[in-house]
Short mmCIF file of N, CA and C and ligand atoms in Angstrom, two decimals:
data_model
loop_
_atom_site.label_atom_id
_atom_site.label_comp_id
_atom_site.label_asym_id
_atom_site.label_seq_id
_atom_site.Cartn_x
_atom_site.Cartn_y
_atom_site.Cartn_z
N MET A 1 -13.41 -25.31 29.28
CA MET A 1 -13.71 -25.15 27.96
C MET A 1 -13.50 -23.60 27.46
N THR A 2 -12.56 -23.35 26.59
CA THR A 2 -12.37 -21.97 26.28
C THR A 2 -12.90 -21.61 24.65
N ASN A 3 -14.01 -20.78 24.51
CA ASN A 3 -14.39 -20.42 23.11
C ASN A 3 -14.08 -19.10 22.73
N ILE A 4 -13.65 -19.01 21.43
CA ILE A 4 -13.25 -17.62 21.27
C ILE A 4 -13.67 -17.15 19.91
N ILE A 5 -13.91 -15.93 19.56
CA ILE A 5 -14.35 -15.32 18.14
C ILE A 5 -13.19 -14.50 17.93
N PHE A 6 -12.77 -14.49 16.51
CA PHE A 6 -11.89 -13.38 16.06
C PHE A 6 -12.63 -12.76 15.20
N PHE A 7 -12.51 -11.30 15.16
CA PHE A 7 -13.04 -10.30 14.27
C PHE A 7 -11.93 -9.57 13.63
N GLY A 8 -12.24 -9.01 12.55
CA GLY A 8 -11.13 -8.09 11.87
C GLY A 8 -11.34 -8.08 10.31
N PRO A 9 -10.83 -6.98 9.61
CA PRO A 9 -11.07 -6.81 8.36
C PRO A 9 -10.51 -8.03 7.53
N PRO A 10 -10.73 -8.20 6.21
CA PRO A 10 -9.87 -9.35 5.54
C PRO A 10 -8.44 -8.78 5.46
N GLY A 11 -7.54 -9.70 5.83
CA GLY A 11 -6.14 -9.42 5.67
C GLY A 11 -5.58 -8.96 7.09
N ALA A 12 -6.36 -8.74 8.00
CA ALA A 12 -5.94 -8.46 9.36
C ALA A 12 -5.01 -9.33 10.00
N GLY A 13 -5.04 -10.57 9.61
CA GLY A 13 -4.30 -11.68 10.33
C GLY A 13 -5.18 -12.48 11.24
N LYS A 14 -6.45 -12.47 11.09
CA LYS A 14 -7.36 -13.30 12.06
C LYS A 14 -7.16 -14.76 11.79
N GLY A 15 -6.96 -15.26 10.55
CA GLY A 15 -6.78 -16.51 10.36
C GLY A 15 -5.47 -17.18 10.73
N THR A 16 -4.39 -16.31 10.55
CA THR A 16 -3.21 -16.76 11.07
C THR A 16 -3.11 -16.91 12.72
N GLN A 17 -3.62 -15.78 13.35
CA GLN A 17 -3.59 -15.85 14.80
C GLN A 17 -4.67 -16.89 15.31
N ALA A 18 -5.86 -17.11 14.71
CA ALA A 18 -6.67 -18.10 14.99
C ALA A 18 -6.07 -19.38 14.92
N LYS A 19 -5.24 -19.81 13.95
CA LYS A 19 -4.51 -20.99 13.87
C LYS A 19 -3.51 -21.17 15.01
N LEU A 20 -2.70 -20.30 15.23
CA LEU A 20 -1.71 -20.30 16.10
C LEU A 20 -2.22 -20.29 17.43
N ILE A 21 -3.31 -19.57 17.83
CA ILE A 21 -3.94 -19.73 19.22
C ILE A 21 -4.56 -21.19 19.42
N SER A 22 -5.13 -21.65 18.27
CA SER A 22 -5.87 -22.93 18.46
C SER A 22 -4.73 -24.00 18.77
N GLU A 23 -3.64 -23.90 18.21
CA GLU A 23 -2.48 -24.74 18.35
C GLU A 23 -2.11 -24.72 19.98
N LEU A 24 -1.81 -23.46 20.30
CA LEU A 24 -1.22 -23.13 21.57
C LEU A 24 -2.03 -23.67 22.82
N PHE A 25 -3.44 -23.47 22.60
CA PHE A 25 -4.31 -23.83 23.53
C PHE A 25 -5.20 -25.14 23.42
N ASN A 26 -4.79 -25.82 22.22
CA ASN A 26 -5.37 -27.13 21.82
C ASN A 26 -7.09 -27.02 21.52
N LEU A 27 -7.29 -25.91 20.95
CA LEU A 27 -8.89 -25.65 20.47
C LEU A 27 -9.03 -26.10 19.04
N SER A 28 -10.21 -26.25 18.74
CA SER A 28 -10.62 -26.48 17.44
C SER A 28 -10.73 -25.03 16.62
N HIS A 29 -10.03 -25.17 15.53
CA HIS A 29 -10.13 -23.97 14.73
C HIS A 29 -11.24 -24.03 13.48
N LEU A 30 -12.23 -23.27 13.67
CA LEU A 30 -13.35 -23.37 12.73
C LEU A 30 -13.31 -22.08 11.72
N SER A 31 -12.59 -22.17 10.71
CA SER A 31 -12.38 -21.07 9.75
C SER A 31 -13.48 -21.41 8.68
N THR A 32 -14.55 -20.41 8.59
CA THR A 32 -15.65 -20.57 7.63
C THR A 32 -15.16 -20.54 6.23
N GLY A 33 -14.09 -19.49 5.97
CA GLY A 33 -13.62 -19.13 4.78
C GLY A 33 -12.95 -20.59 4.19
N GLU A 34 -12.20 -21.19 5.09
CA GLU A 34 -11.49 -22.56 4.74
C GLU A 34 -12.59 -23.56 4.36
N ILE A 35 -13.45 -23.69 5.20
CA ILE A 35 -14.64 -24.72 5.00
C ILE A 35 -15.23 -24.42 3.69
N LEU A 36 -15.50 -23.31 3.41
CA LEU A 36 -16.25 -22.85 2.02
C LEU A 36 -15.30 -23.14 0.79
N ARG A 37 -13.96 -22.78 1.13
CA ARG A 37 -12.94 -23.07 0.01
C ARG A 37 -12.82 -24.61 -0.35
N LYS A 38 -13.03 -25.52 0.66
CA LYS A 38 -12.95 -26.92 0.49
C LYS A 38 -14.16 -27.41 -0.32
N LYS A 39 -15.34 -26.83 0.10
CA LYS A 39 -16.45 -27.14 -0.43
C LYS A 39 -16.42 -26.83 -2.03
N ILE A 40 -15.90 -25.76 -2.45
CA ILE A 40 -15.78 -25.34 -3.76
C ILE A 40 -15.15 -26.62 -4.60
N LEU A 41 -14.18 -27.11 -4.04
CA LEU A 41 -13.40 -28.28 -4.65
C LEU A 41 -14.35 -29.54 -5.17
N GLU A 42 -15.50 -29.53 -4.41
CA GLU A 42 -16.49 -30.64 -4.75
C GLU A 42 -17.21 -30.55 -6.10
N LYS A 43 -17.15 -29.37 -6.67
CA LYS A 43 -17.50 -29.16 -8.04
C LYS A 43 -19.05 -29.38 -8.28
N ASP A 44 -19.93 -29.39 -7.37
CA ASP A 44 -21.31 -29.71 -7.60
C ASP A 44 -22.00 -28.37 -7.63
N THR A 45 -23.39 -28.39 -7.78
CA THR A 45 -24.01 -27.15 -8.04
C THR A 45 -23.71 -25.98 -6.91
N LEU A 46 -23.83 -26.57 -5.63
CA LEU A 46 -23.57 -25.64 -4.61
C LEU A 46 -22.19 -24.83 -4.72
N ALA A 47 -21.20 -25.90 -5.02
CA ALA A 47 -19.70 -25.31 -5.26
C ALA A 47 -19.66 -24.35 -6.29
N LYS A 48 -20.37 -24.44 -7.35
CA LYS A 48 -20.38 -23.41 -8.36
C LYS A 48 -20.80 -21.99 -7.92
N GLU A 49 -22.15 -22.21 -7.20
CA GLU A 49 -22.61 -21.05 -6.72
C GLU A 49 -21.66 -20.47 -5.66
N LEU A 50 -21.01 -21.18 -4.73
CA LEU A 50 -20.23 -20.56 -3.83
C LEU A 50 -19.05 -19.93 -4.52
N LYS A 51 -18.57 -20.59 -5.47
CA LYS A 51 -17.20 -19.98 -6.09
C LYS A 51 -17.63 -18.63 -6.78
N GLU A 52 -18.79 -18.58 -7.39
CA GLU A 52 -19.22 -17.31 -8.00
C GLU A 52 -19.25 -16.02 -6.96
N ILE A 53 -19.76 -16.47 -5.75
CA ILE A 53 -20.03 -15.30 -4.69
C ILE A 53 -18.76 -14.87 -4.25
N MET A 54 -17.97 -16.08 -3.88
CA MET A 54 -16.74 -15.79 -3.23
C MET A 54 -15.70 -14.97 -3.96
N SER A 55 -15.64 -15.43 -5.34
CA SER A 55 -14.59 -14.70 -6.04
C SER A 55 -15.02 -13.29 -6.38
N SER A 56 -16.41 -13.03 -6.18
CA SER A 56 -16.75 -11.51 -6.25
C SER A 56 -16.61 -10.73 -5.09
N GLY A 57 -16.12 -11.51 -3.92
CA GLY A 57 -15.82 -10.72 -2.71
C GLY A 57 -16.94 -10.41 -1.81
N LYS A 58 -18.27 -10.96 -2.37
CA LYS A 58 -19.46 -10.80 -1.54
C LYS A 58 -19.64 -11.92 -0.39
N LEU A 59 -20.56 -11.68 0.45
CA LEU A 59 -20.74 -12.69 1.45
C LEU A 59 -21.74 -13.68 1.13
N VAL A 60 -21.44 -15.02 1.53
CA VAL A 60 -22.18 -16.18 1.14
C VAL A 60 -23.51 -16.11 2.12
N SER A 61 -24.63 -16.59 1.63
CA SER A 61 -25.99 -16.56 2.32
C SER A 61 -25.83 -16.89 3.83
N ASP A 62 -26.47 -16.20 4.78
CA ASP A 62 -26.61 -16.56 6.05
C ASP A 62 -26.88 -18.08 6.43
N ASP A 63 -28.07 -18.62 5.72
CA ASP A 63 -28.61 -19.77 5.91
C ASP A 63 -27.37 -20.91 5.67
N ILE A 64 -26.74 -20.73 4.61
CA ILE A 64 -25.67 -21.62 4.50
C ILE A 64 -24.54 -21.79 5.34
N LEU A 65 -24.22 -20.59 5.93
CA LEU A 65 -23.06 -20.47 6.89
C LEU A 65 -23.84 -20.95 8.33
N ASN A 66 -25.06 -20.70 8.51
CA ASN A 66 -25.44 -20.97 9.93
C ASN A 66 -25.44 -22.42 9.93
N SER A 67 -25.85 -23.37 8.81
CA SER A 67 -26.00 -24.63 8.99
C SER A 67 -24.56 -25.28 8.90
N ILE A 68 -23.70 -24.85 8.22
CA ILE A 68 -22.28 -25.20 8.19
C ILE A 68 -21.90 -25.14 9.75
N VAL A 69 -21.96 -24.03 10.45
CA VAL A 69 -21.34 -23.75 11.80
C VAL A 69 -22.08 -24.74 12.77
N ALA A 70 -23.41 -24.75 12.61
CA ALA A 70 -24.23 -25.63 13.54
C ALA A 70 -23.63 -27.19 13.35
N ALA A 71 -23.50 -27.50 12.22
CA ALA A 71 -23.17 -28.97 11.99
C ALA A 71 -21.80 -29.11 12.63
N ARG A 72 -20.85 -28.25 12.38
CA ARG A 72 -19.52 -28.44 13.02
C ARG A 72 -19.47 -28.32 14.64
N LEU A 73 -20.03 -27.17 15.12
CA LEU A 73 -20.12 -27.17 16.63
C LEU A 73 -21.02 -28.23 17.22
N ALA A 74 -21.98 -28.78 16.40
CA ALA A 74 -22.47 -30.09 17.20
C ALA A 74 -21.76 -31.28 17.28
N ASN A 75 -20.68 -31.22 16.34
CA ASN A 75 -19.62 -32.33 16.36
C ASN A 75 -18.44 -32.06 17.30
N GLU A 76 -18.28 -31.02 17.87
CA GLU A 76 -17.20 -30.64 18.52
C GLU A 76 -17.14 -31.50 19.75
N ASN A 77 -15.76 -31.89 20.24
CA ASN A 77 -15.49 -32.57 21.46
C ASN A 77 -15.37 -31.87 22.78
N HIS A 78 -15.91 -30.93 22.68
CA HIS A 78 -15.83 -30.16 24.18
C HIS A 78 -14.37 -29.63 24.55
N LYS A 79 -13.42 -29.59 23.58
CA LYS A 79 -12.07 -29.06 23.97
C LYS A 79 -12.07 -27.43 23.83
N GLY A 80 -13.20 -26.99 23.34
CA GLY A 80 -13.09 -25.67 23.02
C GLY A 80 -12.99 -25.17 21.63
N PHE A 81 -13.37 -23.97 20.99
CA PHE A 81 -13.45 -23.74 19.72
C PHE A 81 -13.00 -22.25 19.33
N ILE A 82 -12.42 -22.12 18.21
CA ILE A 82 -12.26 -20.62 17.84
C ILE A 82 -13.20 -20.35 16.57
N LEU A 83 -13.96 -19.40 16.72
CA LEU A 83 -14.60 -19.07 15.48
C LEU A 83 -13.81 -18.15 14.60
N ASP A 84 -13.39 -18.25 13.36
CA ASP A 84 -12.75 -17.33 12.58
C ASP A 84 -13.40 -17.08 11.15
N GLY A 85 -14.02 -15.96 11.17
CA GLY A 85 -14.77 -15.62 10.03
C GLY A 85 -16.20 -15.81 10.08
N TYR A 86 -16.70 -15.91 11.37
CA TYR A 86 -17.91 -16.18 11.76
C TYR A 86 -18.26 -15.76 13.20
N PRO A 87 -19.26 -15.06 13.55
CA PRO A 87 -20.45 -14.57 12.57
C PRO A 87 -20.01 -13.35 11.98
N ARG A 88 -20.57 -13.22 10.63
CA ARG A 88 -20.10 -12.11 9.89
C ARG A 88 -21.44 -11.14 9.67
N SER A 89 -22.55 -11.41 10.05
CA SER A 89 -23.61 -10.75 9.93
C SER A 89 -24.41 -10.77 11.15
N LEU A 90 -25.49 -9.71 11.37
CA LEU A 90 -26.07 -9.74 12.69
C LEU A 90 -27.28 -11.09 12.71
N LYS A 91 -27.61 -11.47 11.50
CA LYS A 91 -28.57 -12.71 11.50
C LYS A 91 -27.65 -13.86 12.04
N GLN A 92 -26.34 -13.95 11.44
CA GLN A 92 -25.46 -15.04 11.97
C GLN A 92 -25.18 -14.99 13.40
N SER A 93 -25.07 -13.83 13.95
CA SER A 93 -24.71 -13.64 15.37
C SER A 93 -25.98 -14.16 16.35
N GLN A 94 -27.18 -13.75 15.67
CA GLN A 94 -28.47 -14.20 16.52
C GLN A 94 -28.56 -15.72 16.51
N PHE A 95 -28.27 -16.28 15.20
CA PHE A 95 -28.35 -17.77 15.20
C PHE A 95 -27.27 -18.37 16.14
N LEU A 96 -26.07 -17.79 16.25
CA LEU A 96 -24.98 -18.22 16.95
C LEU A 96 -25.42 -18.24 18.60
N ASN A 97 -25.96 -17.10 18.92
CA ASN A 97 -26.32 -16.83 20.11
C ASN A 97 -27.53 -17.98 20.63
N ASP A 98 -28.40 -18.02 19.78
CA ASP A 98 -29.50 -19.11 20.01
C ASP A 98 -28.85 -20.52 20.23
N PHE A 99 -27.80 -21.01 19.16
CA PHE A 99 -27.18 -22.23 19.26
C PHE A 99 -26.45 -22.33 20.58
N LEU A 100 -25.67 -21.32 20.96
CA LEU A 100 -24.84 -21.51 22.19
C LEU A 100 -25.77 -21.67 23.45
N ASN A 101 -26.90 -20.82 23.50
CA ASN A 101 -27.81 -20.97 24.51
C ASN A 101 -28.40 -22.34 24.77
N LYS A 102 -28.92 -22.86 23.74
CA LYS A 102 -29.47 -24.14 23.59
C LYS A 102 -28.48 -25.25 24.05
N SER A 103 -27.11 -24.97 23.73
CA SER A 103 -26.12 -26.13 23.85
C SER A 103 -25.56 -25.77 25.37
N SER A 104 -25.93 -24.76 26.00
CA SER A 104 -25.12 -24.52 27.14
C SER A 104 -23.84 -24.19 27.02
N LEU A 105 -23.44 -23.31 26.05
CA LEU A 105 -22.08 -22.93 25.62
C LEU A 105 -22.00 -21.61 25.85
N GLN A 106 -20.72 -21.02 26.01
CA GLN A 106 -20.60 -19.50 25.96
C GLN A 106 -19.30 -19.17 25.36
N ILE A 107 -19.27 -17.90 24.84
CA ILE A 107 -17.99 -17.25 24.30
C ILE A 107 -17.15 -16.58 25.48
N ASN A 108 -15.93 -16.98 25.61
CA ASN A 108 -15.09 -16.45 26.58
C ASN A 108 -14.31 -15.28 26.35
N TYR A 109 -13.71 -15.26 24.90
CA TYR A 109 -12.96 -14.26 24.57
C TYR A 109 -13.39 -13.67 23.19
N ILE A 110 -13.41 -12.26 22.83
CA ILE A 110 -13.59 -11.92 21.52
C ILE A 110 -12.39 -10.96 21.22
N PHE A 111 -11.59 -11.22 20.09
CA PHE A 111 -10.54 -10.60 19.84
C PHE A 111 -10.82 -9.74 18.43
N ASN A 112 -10.59 -8.46 18.44
CA ASN A 112 -10.91 -7.77 17.41
C ASN A 112 -9.56 -7.11 16.69
N ILE A 113 -9.04 -7.82 15.76
CA ILE A 113 -7.84 -7.33 15.10
C ILE A 113 -8.10 -5.99 14.16
N ASN A 114 -7.32 -5.11 14.66
CA ASN A 114 -7.44 -3.77 13.85
C ASN A 114 -6.17 -3.38 12.86
N LEU A 115 -6.62 -3.08 11.73
CA LEU A 115 -5.40 -2.54 10.72
C LEU A 115 -5.97 -1.78 9.66
N ASN A 116 -5.17 -0.70 9.35
CA ASN A 116 -5.66 0.08 8.37
C ASN A 116 -5.79 -0.24 6.95
N TYR A 117 -6.54 0.31 5.98
CA TYR A 117 -6.97 -0.14 4.80
C TYR A 117 -5.65 -0.48 3.96
N GLU A 118 -4.71 0.64 3.90
CA GLU A 118 -3.63 0.68 3.20
C GLU A 118 -2.71 -0.63 3.36
N ILE A 119 -2.43 -0.94 4.64
CA ILE A 119 -1.73 -2.14 5.11
C ILE A 119 -2.37 -3.36 4.62
N LEU A 120 -3.58 -3.41 4.85
CA LEU A 120 -4.49 -4.66 4.40
C LEU A 120 -4.36 -4.92 3.14
N ARG A 121 -4.67 -3.90 2.10
CA ARG A 121 -4.60 -4.13 0.75
C ARG A 121 -3.20 -4.79 0.28
N ASN A 122 -2.09 -4.05 0.86
CA ASN A 122 -0.72 -4.66 0.36
C ASN A 122 -0.47 -5.93 1.00
N ARG A 123 -1.22 -6.30 2.16
CA ARG A 123 -0.84 -7.74 2.61
C ARG A 123 -1.62 -8.55 1.84
N ILE A 124 -2.82 -8.30 1.38
CA ILE A 124 -3.71 -9.23 0.63
C ILE A 124 -3.12 -9.55 -0.89
N VAL A 125 -2.58 -8.34 -1.41
CA VAL A 125 -1.88 -8.44 -2.69
C VAL A 125 -0.54 -9.50 -2.58
N LYS A 126 -0.03 -9.47 -1.44
CA LYS A 126 1.07 -10.26 -1.19
C LYS A 126 0.77 -11.73 -1.03
N ARG A 127 -0.37 -11.92 -0.32
CA ARG A 127 -0.90 -13.39 0.00
C ARG A 127 -1.48 -13.85 -1.42
N SER A 128 -1.90 -13.03 -2.28
CA SER A 128 -2.59 -13.59 -3.58
C SER A 128 -1.48 -14.40 -4.43
N SER A 129 -0.31 -13.76 -4.44
CA SER A 129 0.78 -14.57 -5.22
C SER A 129 1.46 -15.86 -4.59
N LEU A 130 1.12 -15.94 -3.15
CA LEU A 130 1.57 -17.02 -2.52
C LEU A 130 0.49 -18.20 -2.37
N GLU A 131 -0.71 -17.80 -2.19
CA GLU A 131 -1.96 -18.73 -2.06
C GLU A 131 -2.71 -18.87 -3.38
N SER A 132 -2.59 -17.90 -4.24
CA SER A 132 -3.59 -17.77 -5.47
C SER A 132 -4.97 -18.13 -5.22
N ARG A 133 -5.36 -17.39 -4.28
CA ARG A 133 -6.98 -17.24 -3.97
C ARG A 133 -7.77 -16.35 -4.85
N ASP A 134 -8.74 -16.77 -5.41
CA ASP A 134 -9.50 -16.13 -6.44
C ASP A 134 -9.92 -14.65 -5.95
N ASP A 135 -10.20 -14.61 -4.48
CA ASP A 135 -10.71 -13.47 -3.91
C ASP A 135 -9.73 -12.40 -3.40
N ASP A 136 -8.57 -12.76 -3.72
CA ASP A 136 -7.20 -11.99 -3.27
C ASP A 136 -6.95 -11.00 -4.45
N LYS A 137 -7.69 -10.82 -5.53
CA LYS A 137 -7.41 -9.84 -6.51
C LYS A 137 -7.64 -8.48 -6.16
N ILE A 138 -6.91 -7.63 -6.74
CA ILE A 138 -6.99 -6.07 -6.25
C ILE A 138 -8.37 -5.67 -6.33
N ASN A 139 -9.14 -5.93 -7.44
CA ASN A 139 -10.46 -5.48 -7.60
C ASN A 139 -11.51 -6.07 -6.65
N VAL A 140 -11.24 -7.18 -6.06
CA VAL A 140 -12.20 -7.86 -5.18
C VAL A 140 -11.97 -7.57 -3.79
N ILE A 141 -10.60 -6.97 -3.58
CA ILE A 141 -10.31 -6.84 -2.16
C ILE A 141 -11.18 -5.49 -1.73
N GLU A 142 -11.42 -4.47 -2.58
CA GLU A 142 -12.22 -3.47 -2.07
C GLU A 142 -13.68 -3.83 -1.71
N THR A 143 -14.18 -4.89 -2.63
CA THR A 143 -15.55 -5.33 -2.38
C THR A 143 -15.55 -6.03 -1.17
N ARG A 144 -14.55 -6.79 -0.77
CA ARG A 144 -14.52 -7.47 0.54
C ARG A 144 -14.26 -6.52 1.74
N TYR A 145 -13.57 -5.53 1.55
CA TYR A 145 -13.37 -4.53 2.61
C TYR A 145 -14.73 -3.81 2.86
N ASN A 146 -15.55 -3.62 1.72
CA ASN A 146 -16.90 -2.82 1.85
C ASN A 146 -17.76 -3.64 2.56
N GLU A 147 -17.71 -4.85 2.30
CA GLU A 147 -18.66 -6.01 2.90
C GLU A 147 -18.35 -5.92 4.35
N TYR A 148 -17.23 -5.88 4.70
CA TYR A 148 -16.63 -5.86 6.10
C TYR A 148 -17.34 -4.56 6.77
N LEU A 149 -17.12 -3.38 6.14
CA LEU A 149 -17.72 -2.12 6.72
C LEU A 149 -18.98 -2.27 6.77
N LYS A 150 -19.75 -2.61 5.70
CA LYS A 150 -21.27 -2.80 5.74
C LYS A 150 -21.95 -3.59 6.70
N THR A 151 -21.27 -4.64 6.92
CA THR A 151 -22.02 -5.82 7.54
C THR A 151 -21.24 -6.38 8.72
N THR A 152 -20.03 -6.81 8.72
CA THR A 152 -19.44 -7.41 9.67
C THR A 152 -18.86 -6.59 10.90
N GLU A 153 -18.53 -5.26 10.42
CA GLU A 153 -17.88 -4.44 11.68
C GLU A 153 -19.20 -4.11 12.59
N LYS A 154 -20.23 -4.03 12.18
CA LYS A 154 -21.54 -3.80 12.90
C LYS A 154 -21.70 -4.97 13.91
N VAL A 155 -21.46 -6.18 13.48
CA VAL A 155 -21.41 -7.21 14.50
C VAL A 155 -20.46 -7.19 15.50
N SER A 156 -19.29 -6.77 15.05
CA SER A 156 -18.18 -6.65 16.02
C SER A 156 -18.50 -5.62 17.05
N LYS A 157 -19.08 -4.50 16.52
CA LYS A 157 -19.36 -3.38 17.55
C LYS A 157 -20.54 -3.88 18.57
N PHE A 158 -21.38 -4.65 17.87
CA PHE A 158 -22.52 -5.23 18.68
C PHE A 158 -22.05 -5.81 19.88
N TYR A 159 -21.02 -6.76 19.70
CA TYR A 159 -20.57 -7.67 20.68
C TYR A 159 -19.73 -6.66 21.75
N LYS A 160 -19.02 -5.69 21.15
CA LYS A 160 -18.16 -4.88 22.10
C LYS A 160 -19.23 -4.18 23.11
N GLU A 161 -20.24 -3.76 22.55
CA GLU A 161 -21.29 -3.04 23.57
C GLU A 161 -21.90 -4.19 24.45
N LEU A 162 -22.28 -5.16 23.87
CA LEU A 162 -22.89 -6.26 24.55
C LEU A 162 -22.08 -6.79 25.63
N SER A 163 -20.94 -7.14 25.16
CA SER A 163 -19.85 -7.96 26.33
C SER A 163 -18.45 -7.23 26.31
N PRO A 164 -18.55 -5.83 26.81
CA PRO A 164 -17.23 -5.21 26.95
C PRO A 164 -16.14 -6.05 27.77
N ASP A 165 -16.45 -6.83 28.63
CA ASP A 165 -15.51 -7.57 29.51
C ASP A 165 -14.75 -8.56 28.82
N ILE A 166 -15.24 -9.17 27.82
CA ILE A 166 -14.72 -10.37 27.16
C ILE A 166 -14.09 -9.73 25.77
N TYR A 167 -14.18 -8.52 25.32
CA TYR A 167 -14.06 -7.92 23.97
C TYR A 167 -12.66 -7.23 24.06
N PHE A 168 -11.68 -7.78 23.29
CA PHE A 168 -10.34 -7.17 23.31
C PHE A 168 -9.93 -6.54 21.91
N GLU A 169 -9.38 -5.39 21.98
CA GLU A 169 -9.06 -4.74 20.77
C GLU A 169 -7.57 -5.11 20.63
N ILE A 170 -7.08 -5.63 19.19
CA ILE A 170 -5.69 -6.08 19.06
C ILE A 170 -5.26 -5.28 18.01
N ASP A 171 -4.00 -4.73 18.20
CA ASP A 171 -3.30 -3.86 17.17
C ASP A 171 -2.65 -4.95 16.11
N GLY A 172 -3.26 -5.00 14.93
CA GLY A 172 -2.82 -5.95 13.91
C GLY A 172 -1.55 -5.48 13.16
N SER A 173 -0.98 -4.32 13.52
CA SER A 173 0.18 -3.73 12.83
C SER A 173 1.57 -4.46 13.19
N PHE A 174 1.54 -5.08 14.31
CA PHE A 174 2.65 -5.62 15.08
C PHE A 174 3.08 -6.95 14.15
N HIS A 175 4.49 -7.46 14.42
CA HIS A 175 4.74 -8.74 14.10
C HIS A 175 3.91 -9.90 14.31
N ILE A 176 3.77 -10.94 13.63
CA ILE A 176 2.80 -12.04 13.98
C ILE A 176 3.07 -12.49 15.45
N ASP A 177 4.39 -12.82 15.69
CA ASP A 177 4.63 -13.32 17.15
C ASP A 177 4.26 -12.31 18.13
N GLU A 178 4.49 -11.09 18.00
CA GLU A 178 3.94 -10.16 19.02
C GLU A 178 2.60 -10.22 19.13
N ILE A 179 1.78 -10.05 18.08
CA ILE A 179 0.43 -10.10 18.24
C ILE A 179 -0.09 -11.38 18.99
N THR A 180 0.70 -12.62 18.55
CA THR A 180 0.26 -13.73 19.34
C THR A 180 0.43 -13.70 20.89
N LYS A 181 1.64 -13.03 21.25
CA LYS A 181 1.97 -13.09 22.48
C LYS A 181 0.88 -12.05 23.37
N ASN A 182 0.49 -11.00 22.71
CA ASN A 182 -0.46 -10.07 23.23
C ASN A 182 -1.76 -10.95 23.53
N ILE A 183 -2.11 -11.57 22.57
CA ILE A 183 -3.32 -12.59 22.78
C ILE A 183 -3.23 -13.49 23.88
N VAL A 184 -2.08 -14.24 23.94
CA VAL A 184 -1.82 -15.27 24.89
C VAL A 184 -1.68 -14.54 26.23
N GLU A 185 -1.30 -13.36 26.39
CA GLU A 185 -1.24 -12.62 27.74
C GLU A 185 -2.74 -12.42 28.04
N ILE A 186 -3.54 -11.99 27.28
CA ILE A 186 -5.02 -11.64 27.70
C ILE A 186 -5.62 -12.89 28.28
N ILE A 187 -5.34 -14.12 27.56
CA ILE A 187 -6.02 -15.37 27.69
C ILE A 187 -5.55 -15.67 29.24
N LYS A 188 -4.27 -15.60 29.40
CA LYS A 188 -3.89 -16.17 30.71
C LYS A 188 -4.12 -15.34 31.86
N ASN A 189 -4.30 -13.93 31.59
CA ASN A 189 -4.35 -12.92 32.78
C ASN A 189 -5.86 -12.65 32.96
N SER A 190 -6.83 -13.29 32.25
CA SER A 190 -8.22 -13.08 32.64
C SER A 190 -9.03 -14.28 32.66
P1 AMP B 201 -12.24 -15.50 4.81
O1 AMP B 201 -11.32 -16.61 4.48
O2 AMP B 201 -12.81 -15.68 6.21
O3 AMP B 201 -11.77 -14.34 4.19
O4 AMP B 201 -13.56 -15.74 3.86
C1 AMP B 201 -13.56 -15.82 2.33
C2 AMP B 201 -14.84 -15.71 1.83
O5 AMP B 201 -15.70 -16.82 2.36
C3 AMP B 201 -15.67 -14.30 2.08
O6 AMP B 201 -15.23 -13.26 1.38
C4 AMP B 201 -17.00 -14.88 1.91
O7 AMP B 201 -17.23 -14.79 0.65
C5 AMP B 201 -16.91 -16.26 2.45
N1 AMP B 201 -17.43 -16.39 3.87
C6 AMP B 201 -16.55 -16.86 4.91
N2 AMP B 201 -17.03 -16.81 6.04
C7 AMP B 201 -18.51 -16.31 5.87
C8 AMP B 201 -19.49 -15.95 6.72
N3 AMP B 201 -19.46 -16.15 8.04
N4 AMP B 201 -20.60 -15.36 6.12
C9 AMP B 201 -20.65 -15.15 4.71
N5 AMP B 201 -19.68 -15.45 3.90
C10 AMP B 201 -18.59 -15.81 4.35
#
């Protein structure tokens, strides 16, 4: 069973790579951003709340995310999973660690996709016209990037220090196929 976490700033391509790697290795792809966007379509009180937070570029509360992920992982069928967009805060990483310990599961690979802000911004602007996501607007991009620097990058660094043997830096400036090839090689060679 192979379990993977993808880190990286918004627009670095972690969703794209997580999807491709999940297909190549037959793993469940758990994208918290996707799950939340689906919840928004339900149009109940929680959906309204989520829409407001997400379209501002801020992070949704840890409690909501932890319960979503716990419910999804509890239903996993042991083929292995990819976490894309979670954990994004230290509280989420603590929750995940406890959950994995209790379930006798472990993370095998952590991929941190790096890309500079200029390229990220241009990519997200391009994506906004293709996918019409509320949070891909230029003024929200900066908030999302700052949330990443303020909160999520710390989580990634924490894992890097804690588990350097399973933590891999990935250059996100290459072509999609090239990045996938790099990740596949790491998985096959370790
Ligand atoms: P993403 O598709 O991963 O870029 O996520 C889109 C938005 O969903 C983020 O900007 C957050 O508002 C929310 N979100 C997704 N995952 C998380 C998480 N683990 N913790 C808090 N908020 C999240």
